Short mmCIF file of C-alpha atoms and ligand atoms in Angstrom, two decimals:
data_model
loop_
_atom_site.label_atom_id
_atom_site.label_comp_id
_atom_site.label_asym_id
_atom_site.label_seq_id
_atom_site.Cartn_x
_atom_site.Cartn_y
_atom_site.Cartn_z
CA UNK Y 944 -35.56 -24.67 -35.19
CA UNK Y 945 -37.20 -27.88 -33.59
CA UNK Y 946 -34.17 -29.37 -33.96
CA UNK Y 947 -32.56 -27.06 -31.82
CA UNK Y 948 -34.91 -26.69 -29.40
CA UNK Y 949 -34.68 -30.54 -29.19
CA UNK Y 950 -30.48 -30.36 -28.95
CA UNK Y 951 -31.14 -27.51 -26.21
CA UNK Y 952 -33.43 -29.90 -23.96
CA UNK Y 953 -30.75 -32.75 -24.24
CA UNK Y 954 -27.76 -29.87 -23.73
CA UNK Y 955 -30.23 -28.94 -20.87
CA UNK Y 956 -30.82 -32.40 -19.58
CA UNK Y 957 -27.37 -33.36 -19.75
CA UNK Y 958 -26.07 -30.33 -18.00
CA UNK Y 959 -29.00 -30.64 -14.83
CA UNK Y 960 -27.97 -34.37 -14.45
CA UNK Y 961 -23.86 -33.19 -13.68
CA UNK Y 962 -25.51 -30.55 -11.39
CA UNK Y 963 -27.16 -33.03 -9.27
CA UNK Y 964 -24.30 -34.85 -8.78
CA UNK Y 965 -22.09 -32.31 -7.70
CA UNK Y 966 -21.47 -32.07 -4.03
CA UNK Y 967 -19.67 -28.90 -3.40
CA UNK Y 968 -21.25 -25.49 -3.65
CA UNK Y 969 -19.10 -23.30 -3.57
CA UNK Y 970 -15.40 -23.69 -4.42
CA UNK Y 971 -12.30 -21.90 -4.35
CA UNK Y 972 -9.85 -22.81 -6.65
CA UNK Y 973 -6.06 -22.30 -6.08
CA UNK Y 974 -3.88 -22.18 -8.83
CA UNK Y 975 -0.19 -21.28 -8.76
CA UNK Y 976 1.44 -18.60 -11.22
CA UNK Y 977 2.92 -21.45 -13.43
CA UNK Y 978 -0.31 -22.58 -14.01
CA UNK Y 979 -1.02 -18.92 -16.64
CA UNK Y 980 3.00 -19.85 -18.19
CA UNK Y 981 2.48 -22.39 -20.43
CA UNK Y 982 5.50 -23.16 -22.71
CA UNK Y 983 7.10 -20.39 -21.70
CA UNK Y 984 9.70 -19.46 -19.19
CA UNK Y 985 8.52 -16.76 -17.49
CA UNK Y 986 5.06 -14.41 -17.34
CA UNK Y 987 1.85 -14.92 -18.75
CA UNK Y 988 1.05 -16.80 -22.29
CA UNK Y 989 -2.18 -16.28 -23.50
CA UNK Y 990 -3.06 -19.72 -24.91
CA UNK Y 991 -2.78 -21.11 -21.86
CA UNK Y 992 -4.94 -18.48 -19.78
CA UNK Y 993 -7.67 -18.46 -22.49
CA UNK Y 994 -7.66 -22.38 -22.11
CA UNK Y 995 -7.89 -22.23 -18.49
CA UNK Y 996 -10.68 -19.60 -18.26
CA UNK Y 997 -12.85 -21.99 -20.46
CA UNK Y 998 -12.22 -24.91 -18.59
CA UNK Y 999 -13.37 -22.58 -15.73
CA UNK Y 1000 -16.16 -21.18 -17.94
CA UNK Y 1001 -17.31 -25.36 -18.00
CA UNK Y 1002 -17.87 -24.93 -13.79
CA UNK Y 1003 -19.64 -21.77 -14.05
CA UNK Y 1004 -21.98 -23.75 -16.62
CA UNK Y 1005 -22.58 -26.35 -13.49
CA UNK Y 1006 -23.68 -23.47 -11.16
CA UNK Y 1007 -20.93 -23.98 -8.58
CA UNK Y 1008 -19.95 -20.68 -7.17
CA UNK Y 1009 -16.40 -20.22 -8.19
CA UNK Y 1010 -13.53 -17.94 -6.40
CA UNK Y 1011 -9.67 -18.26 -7.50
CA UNK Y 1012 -6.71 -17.27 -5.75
CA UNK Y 1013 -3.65 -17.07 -8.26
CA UNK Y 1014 -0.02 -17.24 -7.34
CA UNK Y 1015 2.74 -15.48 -8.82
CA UNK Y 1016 5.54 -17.73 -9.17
CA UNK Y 1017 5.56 -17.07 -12.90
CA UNK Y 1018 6.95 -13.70 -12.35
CA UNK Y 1019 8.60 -13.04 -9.29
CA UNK Y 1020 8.68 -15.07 -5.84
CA UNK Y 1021 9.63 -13.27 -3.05
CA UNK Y 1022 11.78 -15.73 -1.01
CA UNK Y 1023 13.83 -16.33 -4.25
CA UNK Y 1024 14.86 -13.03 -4.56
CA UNK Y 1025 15.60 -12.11 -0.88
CA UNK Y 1026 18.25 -15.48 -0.77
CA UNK Y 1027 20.10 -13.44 -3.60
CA UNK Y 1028 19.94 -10.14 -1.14
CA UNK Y 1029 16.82 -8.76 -1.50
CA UNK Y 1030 15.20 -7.18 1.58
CA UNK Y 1031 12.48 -9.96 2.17
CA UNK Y 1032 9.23 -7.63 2.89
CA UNK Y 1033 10.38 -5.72 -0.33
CA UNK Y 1034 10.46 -8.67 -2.13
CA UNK Y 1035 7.21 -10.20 -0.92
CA UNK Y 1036 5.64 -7.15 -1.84
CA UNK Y 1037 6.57 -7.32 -5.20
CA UNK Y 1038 5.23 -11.02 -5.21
CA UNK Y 1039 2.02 -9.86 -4.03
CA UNK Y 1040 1.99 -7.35 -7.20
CA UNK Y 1041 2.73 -10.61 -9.66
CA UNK Y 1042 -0.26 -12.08 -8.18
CA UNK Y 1043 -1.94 -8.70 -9.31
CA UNK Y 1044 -0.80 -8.98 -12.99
CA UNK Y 1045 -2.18 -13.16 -13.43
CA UNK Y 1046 -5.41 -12.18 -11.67
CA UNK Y 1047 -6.02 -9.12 -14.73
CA UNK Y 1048 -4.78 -11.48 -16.90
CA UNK Y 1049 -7.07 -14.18 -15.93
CA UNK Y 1050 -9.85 -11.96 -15.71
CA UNK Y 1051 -9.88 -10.72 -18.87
CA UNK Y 1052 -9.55 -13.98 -20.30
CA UNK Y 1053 -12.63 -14.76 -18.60
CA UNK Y 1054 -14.67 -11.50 -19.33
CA UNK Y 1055 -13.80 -12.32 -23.09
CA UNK Y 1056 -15.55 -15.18 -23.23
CA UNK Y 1057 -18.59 -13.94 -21.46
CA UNK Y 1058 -17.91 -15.01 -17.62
CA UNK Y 1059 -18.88 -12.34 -15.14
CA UNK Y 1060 -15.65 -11.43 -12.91
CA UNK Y 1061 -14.86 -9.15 -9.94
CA UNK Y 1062 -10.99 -8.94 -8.88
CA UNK Y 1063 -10.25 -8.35 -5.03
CA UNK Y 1064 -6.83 -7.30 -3.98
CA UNK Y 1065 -5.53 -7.11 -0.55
CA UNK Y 1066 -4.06 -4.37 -1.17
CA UNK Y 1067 -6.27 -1.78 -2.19
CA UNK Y 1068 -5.53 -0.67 -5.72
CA UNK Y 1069 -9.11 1.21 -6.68
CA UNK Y 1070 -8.15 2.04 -9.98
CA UNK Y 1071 -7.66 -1.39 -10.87
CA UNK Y 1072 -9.49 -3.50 -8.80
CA UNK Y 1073 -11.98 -3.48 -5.93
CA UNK Y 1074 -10.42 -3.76 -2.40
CA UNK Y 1075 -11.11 -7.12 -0.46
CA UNK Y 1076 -14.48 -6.74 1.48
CA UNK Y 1077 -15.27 -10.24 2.62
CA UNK Y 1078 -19.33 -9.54 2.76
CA UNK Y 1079 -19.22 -8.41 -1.06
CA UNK Y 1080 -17.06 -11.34 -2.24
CA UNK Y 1081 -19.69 -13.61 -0.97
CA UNK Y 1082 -22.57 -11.02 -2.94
CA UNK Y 1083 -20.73 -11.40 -5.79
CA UNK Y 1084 -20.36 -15.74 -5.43
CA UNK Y 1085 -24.08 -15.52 -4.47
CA UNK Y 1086 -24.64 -13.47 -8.17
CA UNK Y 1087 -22.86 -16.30 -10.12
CA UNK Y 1088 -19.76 -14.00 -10.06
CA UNK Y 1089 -16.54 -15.81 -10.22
CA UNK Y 1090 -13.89 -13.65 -8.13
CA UNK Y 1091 -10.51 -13.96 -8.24
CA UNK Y 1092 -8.65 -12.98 -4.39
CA UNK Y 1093 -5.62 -11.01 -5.92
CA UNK Y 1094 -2.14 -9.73 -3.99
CA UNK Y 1095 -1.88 -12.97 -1.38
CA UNK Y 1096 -3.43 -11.90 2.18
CA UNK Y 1097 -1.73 -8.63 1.75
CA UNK Y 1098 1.11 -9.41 3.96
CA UNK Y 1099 4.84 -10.57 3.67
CA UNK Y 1100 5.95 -13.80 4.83
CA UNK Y 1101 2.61 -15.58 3.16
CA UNK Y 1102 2.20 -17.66 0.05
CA UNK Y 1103 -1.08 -17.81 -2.23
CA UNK Y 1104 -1.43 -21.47 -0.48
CA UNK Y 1105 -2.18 -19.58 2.37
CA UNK Y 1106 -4.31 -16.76 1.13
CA UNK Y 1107 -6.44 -19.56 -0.31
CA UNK Y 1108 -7.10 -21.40 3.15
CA UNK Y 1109 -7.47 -18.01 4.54
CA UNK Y 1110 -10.00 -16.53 2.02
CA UNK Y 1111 -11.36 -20.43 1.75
CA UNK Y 1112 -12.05 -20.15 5.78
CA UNK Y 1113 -13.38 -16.45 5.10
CA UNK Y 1114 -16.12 -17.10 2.94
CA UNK Y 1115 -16.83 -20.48 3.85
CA UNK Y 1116 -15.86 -22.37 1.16
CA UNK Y 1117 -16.83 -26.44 0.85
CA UNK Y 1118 -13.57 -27.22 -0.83
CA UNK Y 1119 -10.16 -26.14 -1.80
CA UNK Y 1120 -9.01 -27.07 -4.92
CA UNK Y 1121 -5.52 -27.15 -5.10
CA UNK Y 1122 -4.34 -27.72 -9.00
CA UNK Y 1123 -0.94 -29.25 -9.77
CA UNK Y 1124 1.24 -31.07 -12.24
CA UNK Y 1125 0.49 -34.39 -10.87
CA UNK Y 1126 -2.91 -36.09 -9.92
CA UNK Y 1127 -2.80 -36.21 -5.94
CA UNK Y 1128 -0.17 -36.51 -3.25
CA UNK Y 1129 2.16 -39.31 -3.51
CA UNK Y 1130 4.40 -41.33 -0.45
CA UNK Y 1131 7.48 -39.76 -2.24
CA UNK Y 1132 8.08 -38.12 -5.34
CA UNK Y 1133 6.78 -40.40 -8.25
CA UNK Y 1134 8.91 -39.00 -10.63
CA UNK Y 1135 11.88 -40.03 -8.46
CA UNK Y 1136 10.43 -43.18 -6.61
CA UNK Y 1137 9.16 -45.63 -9.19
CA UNK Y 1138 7.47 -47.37 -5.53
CA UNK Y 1139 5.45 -44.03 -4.61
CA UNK Y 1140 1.69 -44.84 -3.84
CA UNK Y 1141 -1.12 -42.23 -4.55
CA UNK Y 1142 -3.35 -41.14 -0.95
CA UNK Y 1143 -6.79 -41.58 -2.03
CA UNK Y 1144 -7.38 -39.89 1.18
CA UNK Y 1145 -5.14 -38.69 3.82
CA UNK Y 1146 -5.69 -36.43 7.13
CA UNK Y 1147 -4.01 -32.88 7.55
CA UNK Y 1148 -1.73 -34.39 10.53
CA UNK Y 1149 -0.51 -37.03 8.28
CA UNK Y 1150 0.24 -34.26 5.86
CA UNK Y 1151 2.24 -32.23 8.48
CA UNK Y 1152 4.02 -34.70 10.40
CA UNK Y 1153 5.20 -36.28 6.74
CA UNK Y 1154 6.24 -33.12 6.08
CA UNK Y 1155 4.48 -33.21 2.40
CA UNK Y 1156 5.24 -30.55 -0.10
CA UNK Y 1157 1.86 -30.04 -1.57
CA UNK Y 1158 1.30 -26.91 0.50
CA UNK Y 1159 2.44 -25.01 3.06
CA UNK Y 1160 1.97 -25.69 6.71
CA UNK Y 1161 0.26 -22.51 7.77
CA UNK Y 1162 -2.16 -23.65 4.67
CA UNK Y 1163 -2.59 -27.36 6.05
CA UNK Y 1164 -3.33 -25.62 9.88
CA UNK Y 1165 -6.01 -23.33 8.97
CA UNK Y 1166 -8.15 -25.54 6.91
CA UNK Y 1167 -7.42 -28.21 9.47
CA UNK Y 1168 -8.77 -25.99 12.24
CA UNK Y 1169 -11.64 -25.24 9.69
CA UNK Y 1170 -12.74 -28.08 8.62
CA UNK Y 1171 -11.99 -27.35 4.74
CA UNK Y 1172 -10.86 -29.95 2.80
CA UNK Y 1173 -8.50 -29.72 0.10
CA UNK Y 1174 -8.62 -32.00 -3.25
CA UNK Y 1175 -5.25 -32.10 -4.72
CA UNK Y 1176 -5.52 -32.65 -8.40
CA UNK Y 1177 -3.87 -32.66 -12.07
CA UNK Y 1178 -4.38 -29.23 -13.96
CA UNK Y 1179 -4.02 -30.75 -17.12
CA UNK Y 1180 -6.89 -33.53 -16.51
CA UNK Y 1181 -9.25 -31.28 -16.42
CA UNK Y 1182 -12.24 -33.49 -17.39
CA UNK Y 1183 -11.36 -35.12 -14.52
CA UNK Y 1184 -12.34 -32.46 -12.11
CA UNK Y 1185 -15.87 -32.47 -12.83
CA UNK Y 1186 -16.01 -36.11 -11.96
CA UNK Y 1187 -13.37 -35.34 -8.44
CA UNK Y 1188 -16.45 -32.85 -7.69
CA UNK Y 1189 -19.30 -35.25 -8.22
CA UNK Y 1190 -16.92 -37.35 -5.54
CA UNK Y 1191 -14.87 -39.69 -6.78
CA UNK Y 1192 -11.56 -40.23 -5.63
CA UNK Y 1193 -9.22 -40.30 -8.43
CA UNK Y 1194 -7.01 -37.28 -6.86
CA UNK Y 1195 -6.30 -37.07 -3.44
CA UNK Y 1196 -8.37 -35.27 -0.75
CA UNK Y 1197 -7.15 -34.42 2.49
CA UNK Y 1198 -9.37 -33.95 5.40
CA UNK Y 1199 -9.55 -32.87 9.37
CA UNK Y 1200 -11.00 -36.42 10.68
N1 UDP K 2799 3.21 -13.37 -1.22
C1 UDP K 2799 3.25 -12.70 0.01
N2 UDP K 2799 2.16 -12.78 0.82
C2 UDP K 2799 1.05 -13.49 0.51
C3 UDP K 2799 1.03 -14.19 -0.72
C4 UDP K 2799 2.12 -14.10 -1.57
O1 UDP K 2799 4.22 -12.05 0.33
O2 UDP K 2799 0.10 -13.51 1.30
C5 UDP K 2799 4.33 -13.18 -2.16
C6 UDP K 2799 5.52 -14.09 -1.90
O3 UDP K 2799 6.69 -13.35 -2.19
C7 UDP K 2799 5.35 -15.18 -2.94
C8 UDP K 2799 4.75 -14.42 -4.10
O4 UDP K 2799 3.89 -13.47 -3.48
O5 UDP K 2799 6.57 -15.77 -3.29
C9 UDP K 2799 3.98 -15.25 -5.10
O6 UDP K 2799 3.12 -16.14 -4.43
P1 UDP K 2799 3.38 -17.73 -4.44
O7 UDP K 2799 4.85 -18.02 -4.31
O8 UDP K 2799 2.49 -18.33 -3.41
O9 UDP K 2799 2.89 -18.10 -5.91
P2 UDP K 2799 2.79 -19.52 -6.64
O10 UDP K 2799 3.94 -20.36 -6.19
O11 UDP K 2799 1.50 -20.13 -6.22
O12 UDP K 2799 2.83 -19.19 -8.09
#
């Protein structure tokens, strides 16, 4: 028993000394639909999305207050299926209800492992999910609830990148974290240009005028106009993004000034 309670006071010491390093409070977290795919080709695997709610489990330990916005890539993107004939608001639609299905799915990963979740959709859905209400998204961030922003911004013509400045700018958010395959933004694409140099930081204009890929450009404008930053990082280095949120610049962060 003293042992334990000895083991407890280090976890406890150990745990407050991250937490006073950290120096964003509140996050939001964008990550796309392949993120929940794993080794699969398509849909959901459940390795993967148990693994990911504990890494997210590990921020909610560190008192940040935590909202996601999933994509939905891993089952159906909307501009794919309009080039092969699709009407495009039909298909964007049905996007929006992918993003639905990886938000339950990542949600109930979480709940499972004893994380406290509320899902939002843009789009109401009462059965399933509460309706977007800005003022109790914030309630529930303020609770130590981690919310997940579900069916994009509820309109066509969008991507998640978007709904995550959007609902980043919304709730006033201190940082976007956008997770990806590799650990920042490159000059080109490093697994094409041996010569590509990682930004350590780089300004939204830079971003836009260079045209880079990382996001969108309607997601680049509003958290340029809102002063948001966005930290572009590796998804699979996850022990890395405790140290990216005590500051240090081993991804890439991309700022208004
Ligand atoms: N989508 C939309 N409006 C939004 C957000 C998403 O119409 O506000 C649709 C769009 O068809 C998109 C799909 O939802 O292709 C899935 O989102 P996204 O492509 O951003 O997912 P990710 O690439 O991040 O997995």
């Amino acid at each position: 028993m003293k042992q334990a309670i000895h083991s407890f006071g280090w976890l406890f010491f150990y745990t407050g000394s991250i937490m006073s390093d950290i120096i964003y409070k509140r996050i939001l977290i964008k990550f796309s639909g392949e993120s929940l795919k794993g080794p699969r080709s398509f849909g959901v695997d459940p390795g993967t999305t148990v693994q990911l709610a504990e890494h997210i489990k590990e921020l909610v330990a560190l008192r940040l207050e935590i909202a996601l916005v999933v994509g939905g890539g891993n089952i159906f993107r909307g501009i794919s299926a309009s080039r092969k004939g699709m009407d495009r608001v039909t298909a964007d639609n049905m996007g929006m209800l992918a993003t639905v299905m990886n938000a339950l799915a990542l949600q109930d990963a979480l709940e499972a492992i004893g994380v406290p979740t509320r899902v939002q959709t843009a789009i109401e859905m009462r059965q399933i999910a509460e309706p977007y209400i800005r003022r109790r998204a914030i309630r529930h961030l303020e609770k130590g609830r981690v919310v997940i922003f579900a069916a994009g911004t509820g309109s066509p013509y969008f991507t998640t990148d978007s709904t995550a400045a959007l609902r980043a700018s919304e709730i006033s958010a201190d940082v976007i974290l956008k997770a990806t395959k590799v650990d920042g933004v490159y000059s080109a694409d490093p697994n094409v240009e041996a010569g590509a140099t990682r930004y350590a930081t780089l300004r939204f204009q830079e971003a836009l005028e260079k045209r880079l890929k990382v996001m969108d450009s309607t997601a680049f404008s509003m958290c340029m106009d809102n002063g948001i930053p966005i930290i572009v990082y590796n998804f699979n280095d996850h022990q890395n993004l405790i140290r990216i949120l005590q500051g240090d610049t081993i991804a890439s962060t991309i700022v208004t000034n």
